[in-house]
Each structure stands twice: as C-alpha cells, then as structure tokens.
mmCIF file of C-alpha atoms in Angstrom:
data_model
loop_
_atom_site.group_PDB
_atom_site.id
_atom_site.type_symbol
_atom_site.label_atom_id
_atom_site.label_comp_id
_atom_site.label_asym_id
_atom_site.label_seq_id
_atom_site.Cartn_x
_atom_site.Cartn_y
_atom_site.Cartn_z
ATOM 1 C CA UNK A 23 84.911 22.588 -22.048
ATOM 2 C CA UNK A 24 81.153 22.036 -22.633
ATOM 3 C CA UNK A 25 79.706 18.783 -20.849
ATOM 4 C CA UNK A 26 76.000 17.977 -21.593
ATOM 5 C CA UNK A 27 73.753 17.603 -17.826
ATOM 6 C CA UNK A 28 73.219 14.185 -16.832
ATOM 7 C CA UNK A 29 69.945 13.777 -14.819
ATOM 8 C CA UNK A 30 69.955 10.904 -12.759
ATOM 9 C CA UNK A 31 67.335 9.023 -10.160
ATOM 10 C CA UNK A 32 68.358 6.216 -7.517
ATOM 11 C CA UNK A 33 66.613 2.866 -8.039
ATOM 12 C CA UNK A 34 64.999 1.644 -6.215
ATOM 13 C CA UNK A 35 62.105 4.018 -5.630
ATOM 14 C CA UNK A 36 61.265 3.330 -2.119
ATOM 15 C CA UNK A 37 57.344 3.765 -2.696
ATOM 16 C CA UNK A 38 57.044 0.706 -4.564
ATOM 17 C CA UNK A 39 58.465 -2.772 -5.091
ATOM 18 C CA UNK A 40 60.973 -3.148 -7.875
ATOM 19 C CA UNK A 41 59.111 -5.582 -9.703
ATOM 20 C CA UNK A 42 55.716 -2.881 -10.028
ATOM 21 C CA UNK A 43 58.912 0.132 -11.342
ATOM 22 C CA UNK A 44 59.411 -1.620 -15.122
ATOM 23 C CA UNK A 45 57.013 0.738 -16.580
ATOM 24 C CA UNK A 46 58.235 4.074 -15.396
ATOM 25 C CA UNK A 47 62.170 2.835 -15.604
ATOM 26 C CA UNK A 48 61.306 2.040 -19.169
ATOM 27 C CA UNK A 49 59.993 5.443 -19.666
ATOM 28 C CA UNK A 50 62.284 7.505 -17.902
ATOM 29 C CA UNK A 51 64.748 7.964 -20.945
ATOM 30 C CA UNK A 52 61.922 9.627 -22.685
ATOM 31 C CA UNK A 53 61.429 11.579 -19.448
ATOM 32 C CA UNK A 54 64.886 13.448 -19.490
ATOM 33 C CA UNK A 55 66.545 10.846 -17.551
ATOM 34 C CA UNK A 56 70.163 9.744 -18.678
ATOM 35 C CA UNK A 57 71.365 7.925 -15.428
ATOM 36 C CA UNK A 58 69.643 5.175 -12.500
ATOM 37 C CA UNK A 59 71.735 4.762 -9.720
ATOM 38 C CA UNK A 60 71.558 2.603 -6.670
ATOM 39 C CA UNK A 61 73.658 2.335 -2.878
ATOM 40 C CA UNK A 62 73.761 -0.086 -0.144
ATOM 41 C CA UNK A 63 71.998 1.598 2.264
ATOM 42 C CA UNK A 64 68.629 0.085 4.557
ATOM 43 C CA UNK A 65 66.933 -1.998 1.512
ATOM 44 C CA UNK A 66 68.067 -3.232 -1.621
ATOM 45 C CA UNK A 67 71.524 -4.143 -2.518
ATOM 46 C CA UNK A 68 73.253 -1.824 -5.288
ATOM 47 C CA UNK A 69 73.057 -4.658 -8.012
ATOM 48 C CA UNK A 70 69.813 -6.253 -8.158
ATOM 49 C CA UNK A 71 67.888 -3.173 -8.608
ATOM 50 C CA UNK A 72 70.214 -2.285 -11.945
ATOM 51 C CA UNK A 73 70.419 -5.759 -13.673
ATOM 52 C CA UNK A 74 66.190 -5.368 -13.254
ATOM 53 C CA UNK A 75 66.091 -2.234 -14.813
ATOM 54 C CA UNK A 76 68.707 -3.097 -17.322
ATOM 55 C CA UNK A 77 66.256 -5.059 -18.616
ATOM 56 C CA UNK A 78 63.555 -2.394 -18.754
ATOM 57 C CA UNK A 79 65.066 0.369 -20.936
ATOM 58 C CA UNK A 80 68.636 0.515 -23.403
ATOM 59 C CA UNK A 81 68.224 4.325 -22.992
ATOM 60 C CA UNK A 82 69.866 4.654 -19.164
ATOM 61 C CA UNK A 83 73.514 4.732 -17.760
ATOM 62 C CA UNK A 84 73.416 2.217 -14.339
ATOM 63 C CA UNK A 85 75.613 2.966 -11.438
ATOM 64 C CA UNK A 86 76.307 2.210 -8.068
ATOM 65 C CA UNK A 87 76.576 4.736 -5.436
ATOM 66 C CA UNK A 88 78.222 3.045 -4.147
ATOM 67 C CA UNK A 89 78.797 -0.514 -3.123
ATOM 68 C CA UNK A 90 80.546 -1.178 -0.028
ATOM 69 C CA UNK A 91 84.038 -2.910 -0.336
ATOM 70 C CA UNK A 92 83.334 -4.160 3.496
ATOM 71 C CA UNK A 93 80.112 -6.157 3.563
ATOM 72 C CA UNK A 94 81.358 -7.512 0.236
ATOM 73 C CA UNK A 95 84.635 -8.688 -0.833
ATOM 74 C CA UNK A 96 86.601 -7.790 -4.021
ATOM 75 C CA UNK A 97 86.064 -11.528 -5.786
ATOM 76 C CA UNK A 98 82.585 -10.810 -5.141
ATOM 77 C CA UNK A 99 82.355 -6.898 -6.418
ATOM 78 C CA UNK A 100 84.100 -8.009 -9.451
ATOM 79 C CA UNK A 101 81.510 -10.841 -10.172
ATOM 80 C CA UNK A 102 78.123 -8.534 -9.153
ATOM 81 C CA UNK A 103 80.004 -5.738 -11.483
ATOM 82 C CA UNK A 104 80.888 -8.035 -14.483
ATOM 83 C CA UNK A 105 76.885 -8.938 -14.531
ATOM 84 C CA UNK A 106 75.557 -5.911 -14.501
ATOM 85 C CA UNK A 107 78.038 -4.712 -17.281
ATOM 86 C CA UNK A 108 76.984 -8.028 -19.301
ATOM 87 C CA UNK A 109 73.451 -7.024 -18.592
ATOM 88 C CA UNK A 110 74.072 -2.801 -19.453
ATOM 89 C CA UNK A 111 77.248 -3.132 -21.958
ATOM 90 C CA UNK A 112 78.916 0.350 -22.073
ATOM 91 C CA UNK A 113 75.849 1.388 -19.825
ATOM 92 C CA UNK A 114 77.679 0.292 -16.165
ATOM 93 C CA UNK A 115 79.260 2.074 -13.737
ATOM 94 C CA UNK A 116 80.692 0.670 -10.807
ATOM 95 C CA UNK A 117 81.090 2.609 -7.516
ATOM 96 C CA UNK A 118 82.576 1.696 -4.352
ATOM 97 C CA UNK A 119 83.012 3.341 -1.406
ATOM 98 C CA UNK A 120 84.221 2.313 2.381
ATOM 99 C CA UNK A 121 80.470 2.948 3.663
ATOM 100 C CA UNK A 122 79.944 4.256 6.868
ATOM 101 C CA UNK A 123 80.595 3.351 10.300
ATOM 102 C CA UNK A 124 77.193 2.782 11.462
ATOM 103 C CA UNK A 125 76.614 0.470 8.092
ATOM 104 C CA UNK A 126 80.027 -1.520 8.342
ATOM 105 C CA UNK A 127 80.687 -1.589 12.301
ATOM 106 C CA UNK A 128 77.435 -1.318 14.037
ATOM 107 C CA UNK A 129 74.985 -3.058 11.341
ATOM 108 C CA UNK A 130 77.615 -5.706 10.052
ATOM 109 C CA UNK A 131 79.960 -5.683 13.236
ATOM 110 C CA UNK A 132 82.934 -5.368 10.910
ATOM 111 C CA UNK A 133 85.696 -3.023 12.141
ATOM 112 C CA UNK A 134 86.729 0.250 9.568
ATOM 113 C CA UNK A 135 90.307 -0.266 9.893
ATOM 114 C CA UNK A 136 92.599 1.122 7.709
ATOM 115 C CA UNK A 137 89.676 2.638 4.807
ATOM 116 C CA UNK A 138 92.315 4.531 2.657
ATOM 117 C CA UNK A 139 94.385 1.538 2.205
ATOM 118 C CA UNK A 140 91.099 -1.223 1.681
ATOM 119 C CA UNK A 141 89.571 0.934 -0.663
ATOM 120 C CA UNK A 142 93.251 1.427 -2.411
ATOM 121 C CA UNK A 143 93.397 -2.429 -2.442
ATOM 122 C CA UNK A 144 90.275 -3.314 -3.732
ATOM 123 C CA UNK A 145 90.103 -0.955 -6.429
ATOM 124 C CA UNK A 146 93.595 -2.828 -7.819
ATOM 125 C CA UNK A 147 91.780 -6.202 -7.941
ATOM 126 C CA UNK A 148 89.405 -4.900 -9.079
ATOM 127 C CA UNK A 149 90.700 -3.741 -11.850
ATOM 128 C CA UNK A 150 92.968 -6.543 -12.520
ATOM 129 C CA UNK A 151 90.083 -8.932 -11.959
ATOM 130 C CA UNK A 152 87.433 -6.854 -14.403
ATOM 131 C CA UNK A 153 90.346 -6.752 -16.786
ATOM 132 C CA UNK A 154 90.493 -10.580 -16.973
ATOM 133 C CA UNK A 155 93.588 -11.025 -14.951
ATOM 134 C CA UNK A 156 94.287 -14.165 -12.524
ATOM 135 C CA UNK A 157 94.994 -12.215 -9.220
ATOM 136 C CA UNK A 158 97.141 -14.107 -7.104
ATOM 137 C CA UNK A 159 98.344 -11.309 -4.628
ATOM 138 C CA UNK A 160 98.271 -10.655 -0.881
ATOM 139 C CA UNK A 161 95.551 -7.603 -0.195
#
C-alpha cells in the first residue's frame, strides 16, 4: 500500500496570538502543509484555534489532539465537534483522549477513574450523537 505523507503543525503557534496567525495559516497549504492540529494542554482549547483557521485557508485537514473527554462532557464534545466540522466540512477530525493526570486530577481536581471504560463511553455518544441520534442512555 502506498499512502501519500501528511505534514502537519499544531495551532496555535505559541509565539503569537491567534488572531496575528491568519496570514501564515492561510499560506501554509502552499507551504507543504496538509494538516493543523490542536490539544488541550496550558493555553488554548482544541476548538477555537481550528474554527479560526478554518476560516483562513480551504487547503488544511483540522484535528484535535486531542480533546479531553474529562474537563468536557460528551453533549459538549459533540456540539464543539459538529462546529468545527460545519466550519471545515470533510476537513475535521475529532480526537479525544483521557488526558493526563496532572491535567484532569491536579489542574481540574477531577478523579481518572475508570479511563478505558469513559473513553469507551464517550466515544458511543459520540457517535450516536454526531450521527444525529437522540441518546437517551445511562453512561
């Protein structure tokens, strides 16, 4: 199988505020670039940063890398995901992830029980919920 390289940067650039970035988002299709993705980290949420640049340029893939599915619940994953996909059609991926324990317990003072099974959970509403789906069950 022959795949063609992706080359990807993570918005935001830390150097600069997002609003001063539309000019080189806009040209980093013509730069090589294929992908912009963003993570939950120590600044900017994942989703802001994407539905700005989504606006910038038609010639990137957006991502998160990931979103946590602690700090933020499913109803409100599936509603920051279902903008940014608006925003980027066929252009958005969504990525979660459990985080970390320094993010989710010490910075949020949440506790990381049971990861395998949240992140199993969430990703079935979410998909249910992106889908269109009423979800009525107990996760």
């Amino acid at each position: 199988m022959n795949s063609t390289p992706r080359w990807g940067i993570t918005l935001p650039l830390r150097s600069m505020p997002l609003p001063d970035q539309r000019d080189l988002v806009a040209a980093l299709p013509d730069l090589g670039y294929t992908d912009a993705w963003s993570s939950e980290v120590n600044g900017a949420d994942a989703f802001a940063p994407l539905a700005a640049a989504a606006q910038w340029t038609t010639g990137l893939r957006f991502g998160t890398a990931i979103a946590g599915i602690y700090t933020r619940g499913p109803a409100l994953l599936a509603m920051n995901a279902a903008t940014c996909a608006s925003l980027a059609p066929d252009r958005f991926v969504l990525g979660i992830g459990t985080s970390s324990p320094v993010i989710v317990e010490e910075w949020n003072g949440l506790a990381l029980a049971r990861p395998y099974q949240r992140a199993r959970d969430t990703l079935v509403f979410l998909r249910a919920a992106l889908a269109g789906e009423k979800v009525s069950g107990q996760y």
